[in-house]
Short mmCIF file of C-alpha atoms in Angstrom, two decimals:
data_model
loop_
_atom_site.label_atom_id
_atom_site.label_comp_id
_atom_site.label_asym_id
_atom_site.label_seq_id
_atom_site.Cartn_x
_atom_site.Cartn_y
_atom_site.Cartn_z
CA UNK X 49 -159.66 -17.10 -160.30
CA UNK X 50 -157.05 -19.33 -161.89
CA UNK X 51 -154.22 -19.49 -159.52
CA UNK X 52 -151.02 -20.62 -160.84
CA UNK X 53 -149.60 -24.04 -159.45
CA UNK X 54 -147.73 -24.50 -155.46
CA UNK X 55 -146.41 -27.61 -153.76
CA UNK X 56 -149.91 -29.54 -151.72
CA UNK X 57 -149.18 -32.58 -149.46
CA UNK X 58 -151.73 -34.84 -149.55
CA UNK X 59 -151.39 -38.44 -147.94
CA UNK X 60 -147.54 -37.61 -147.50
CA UNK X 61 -147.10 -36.80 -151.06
CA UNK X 62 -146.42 -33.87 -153.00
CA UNK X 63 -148.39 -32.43 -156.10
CA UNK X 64 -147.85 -29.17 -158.35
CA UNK X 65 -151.06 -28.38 -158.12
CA UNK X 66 -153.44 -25.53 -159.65
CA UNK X 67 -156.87 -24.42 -157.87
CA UNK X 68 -159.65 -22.72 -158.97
CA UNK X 69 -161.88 -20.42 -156.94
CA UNK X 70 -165.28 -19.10 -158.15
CA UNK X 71 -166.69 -15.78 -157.93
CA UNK X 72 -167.68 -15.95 -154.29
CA UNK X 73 -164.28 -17.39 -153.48
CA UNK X 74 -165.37 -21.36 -153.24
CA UNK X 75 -162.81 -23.86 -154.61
CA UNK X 76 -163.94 -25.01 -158.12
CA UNK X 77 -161.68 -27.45 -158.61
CA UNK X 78 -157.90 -28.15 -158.07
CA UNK X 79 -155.81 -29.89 -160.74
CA UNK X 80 -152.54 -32.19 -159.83
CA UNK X 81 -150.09 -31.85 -162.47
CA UNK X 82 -150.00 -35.17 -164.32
CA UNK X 83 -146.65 -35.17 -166.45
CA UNK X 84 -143.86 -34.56 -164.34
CA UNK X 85 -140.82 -33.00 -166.02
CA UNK X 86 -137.80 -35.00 -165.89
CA UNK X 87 -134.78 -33.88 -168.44
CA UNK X 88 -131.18 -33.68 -168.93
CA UNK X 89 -129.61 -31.51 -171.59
CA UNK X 90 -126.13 -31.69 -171.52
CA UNK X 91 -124.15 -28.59 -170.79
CA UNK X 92 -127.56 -27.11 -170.58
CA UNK X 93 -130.30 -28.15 -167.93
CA UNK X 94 -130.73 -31.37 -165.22
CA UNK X 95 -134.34 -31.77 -163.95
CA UNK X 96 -136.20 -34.23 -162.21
CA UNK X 97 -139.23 -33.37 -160.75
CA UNK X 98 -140.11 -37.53 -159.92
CA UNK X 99 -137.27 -36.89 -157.22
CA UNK X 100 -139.93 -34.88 -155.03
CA UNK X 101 -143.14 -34.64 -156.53
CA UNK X 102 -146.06 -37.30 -157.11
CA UNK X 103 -148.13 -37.09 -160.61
CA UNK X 104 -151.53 -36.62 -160.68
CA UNK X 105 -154.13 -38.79 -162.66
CA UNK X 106 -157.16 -37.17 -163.36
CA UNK X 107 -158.73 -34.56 -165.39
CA UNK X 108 -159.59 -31.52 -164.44
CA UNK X 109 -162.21 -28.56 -165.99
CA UNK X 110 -164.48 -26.84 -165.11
CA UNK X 111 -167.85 -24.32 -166.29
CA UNK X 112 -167.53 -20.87 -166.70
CA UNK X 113 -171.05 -18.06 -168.14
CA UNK X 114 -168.22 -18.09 -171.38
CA UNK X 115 -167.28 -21.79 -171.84
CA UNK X 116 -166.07 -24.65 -170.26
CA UNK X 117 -162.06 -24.93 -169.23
CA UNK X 118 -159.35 -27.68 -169.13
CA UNK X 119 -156.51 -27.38 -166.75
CA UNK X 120 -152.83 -28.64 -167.06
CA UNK X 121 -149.59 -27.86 -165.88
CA UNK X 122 -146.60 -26.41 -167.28
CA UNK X 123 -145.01 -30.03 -168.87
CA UNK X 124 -148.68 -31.41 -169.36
CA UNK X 125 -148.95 -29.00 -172.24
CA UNK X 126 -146.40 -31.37 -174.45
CA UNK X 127 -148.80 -33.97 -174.19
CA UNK X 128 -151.39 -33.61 -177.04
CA UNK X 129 -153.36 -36.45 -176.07
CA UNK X 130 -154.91 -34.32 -172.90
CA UNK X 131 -155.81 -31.52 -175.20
CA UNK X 132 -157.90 -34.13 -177.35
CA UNK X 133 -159.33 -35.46 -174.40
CA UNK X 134 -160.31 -32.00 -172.85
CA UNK X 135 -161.46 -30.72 -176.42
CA UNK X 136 -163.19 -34.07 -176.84
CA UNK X 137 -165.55 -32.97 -173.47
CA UNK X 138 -166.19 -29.68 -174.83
CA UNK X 139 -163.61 -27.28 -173.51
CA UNK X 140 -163.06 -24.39 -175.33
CA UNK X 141 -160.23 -22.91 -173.44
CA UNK X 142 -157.52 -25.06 -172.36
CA UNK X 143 -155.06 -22.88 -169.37
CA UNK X 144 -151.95 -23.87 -168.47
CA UNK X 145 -149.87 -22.28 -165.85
CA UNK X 146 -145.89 -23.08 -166.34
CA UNK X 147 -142.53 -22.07 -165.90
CA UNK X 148 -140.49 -22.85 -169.05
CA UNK X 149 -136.99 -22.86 -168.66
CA UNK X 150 -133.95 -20.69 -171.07
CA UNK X 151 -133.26 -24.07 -172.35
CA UNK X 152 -136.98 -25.07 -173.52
CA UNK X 153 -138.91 -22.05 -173.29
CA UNK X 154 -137.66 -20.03 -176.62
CA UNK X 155 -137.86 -23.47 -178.49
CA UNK X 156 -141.44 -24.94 -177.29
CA UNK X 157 -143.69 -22.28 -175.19
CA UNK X 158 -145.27 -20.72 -177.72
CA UNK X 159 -145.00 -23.18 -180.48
CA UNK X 160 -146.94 -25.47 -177.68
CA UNK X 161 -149.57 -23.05 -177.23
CA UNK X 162 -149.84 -23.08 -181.05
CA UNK X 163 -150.19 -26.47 -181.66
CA UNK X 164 -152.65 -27.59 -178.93
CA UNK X 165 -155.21 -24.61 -180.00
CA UNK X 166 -154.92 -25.34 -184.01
CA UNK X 167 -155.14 -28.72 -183.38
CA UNK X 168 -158.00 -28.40 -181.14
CA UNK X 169 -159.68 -25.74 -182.47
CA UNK X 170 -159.45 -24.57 -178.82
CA UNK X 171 -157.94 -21.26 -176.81
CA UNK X 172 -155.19 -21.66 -175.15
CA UNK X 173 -153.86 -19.28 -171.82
CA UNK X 174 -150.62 -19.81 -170.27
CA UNK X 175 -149.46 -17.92 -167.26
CA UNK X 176 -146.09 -17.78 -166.46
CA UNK X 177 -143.74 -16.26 -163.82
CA UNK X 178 -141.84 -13.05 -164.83
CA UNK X 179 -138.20 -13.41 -165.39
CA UNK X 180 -135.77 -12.95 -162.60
CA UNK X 181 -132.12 -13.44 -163.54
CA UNK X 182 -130.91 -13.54 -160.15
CA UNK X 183 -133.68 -16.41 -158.96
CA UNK X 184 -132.34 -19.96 -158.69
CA UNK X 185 -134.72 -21.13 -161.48
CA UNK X 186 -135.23 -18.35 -164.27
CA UNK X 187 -138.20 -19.28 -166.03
CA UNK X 188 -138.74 -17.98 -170.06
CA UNK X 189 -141.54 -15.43 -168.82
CA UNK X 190 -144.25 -15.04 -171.97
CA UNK X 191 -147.88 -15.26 -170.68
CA UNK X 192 -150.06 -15.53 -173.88
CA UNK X 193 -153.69 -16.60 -175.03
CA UNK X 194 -153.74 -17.92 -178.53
CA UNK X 195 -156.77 -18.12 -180.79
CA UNK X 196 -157.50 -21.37 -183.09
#
């Protein structure tokens, strides 16, 4: 199971953070989002996650009977360099939970997902939460798994 990402405090920091449970419910492996998203389009969208959360700075995958999987976070998807690397240790299925925004998430979500499995030669699942107009943060909705 492949949760999606919550706030952790560790060491009085904060992490978006993904965790991974196996079959019989153990913790595989949890995954600290390393690129935090910071962005300001004018007239459009202000965002800092530095203000409250703490990157992470490691890698995270993990084996599955099917293949082995590479875990990022939402913003870590821009970042084609962690693709490479994951790809690189064998990974053939790259997930990444997110919330794209109205502003980014027509322009980049799936074009992302795109572009780090062709590149790759790699799957890639995204998770995201469903739309809700009257939230405070309305993210772009449009889980997906893309073939190479």
């Amino acid at each position: 199971l492949i949760g999606g990402s919550i706030p952790e405090e560790d060491a009085g920091k904060l992490y978006n953070t993904c965790s991974v449970f196996g079959p019989d419910g153990s913790l595989l492996v949890k995954h600290r989002k390393i690129h935090l998203f910071d962005i300001d389009v004018p007239g459009k969208i202000t965002f800092q996650e530095s203000k409250t959360l703490s990157p992470g700075d490691s890698f995270s995958t993990f084996d599955t009977p099917y293949c082995k999987v590479g875990l990022g976070i939402c913003y870590d998807m821009r970042f084609a360099e962690l693709a490479q690397i994951y790809a690189q240790r064998g990974c053939q299925l790259l997930v990444y939970p997110g919330a794209f925004n109205l502003t980014t998430g027509p322009a980049h979500w799936e074009l992302l997902q795109r572009a780090r499995a062709v590149d790759n030669q790699v799957y890639v699942a995204t998770a995201s939460p469903a739309r809700d107009d009257k939230a405070s943060y309305v993210a772009w909705g449009h889980s997906t798994v893309v073939d190479p």
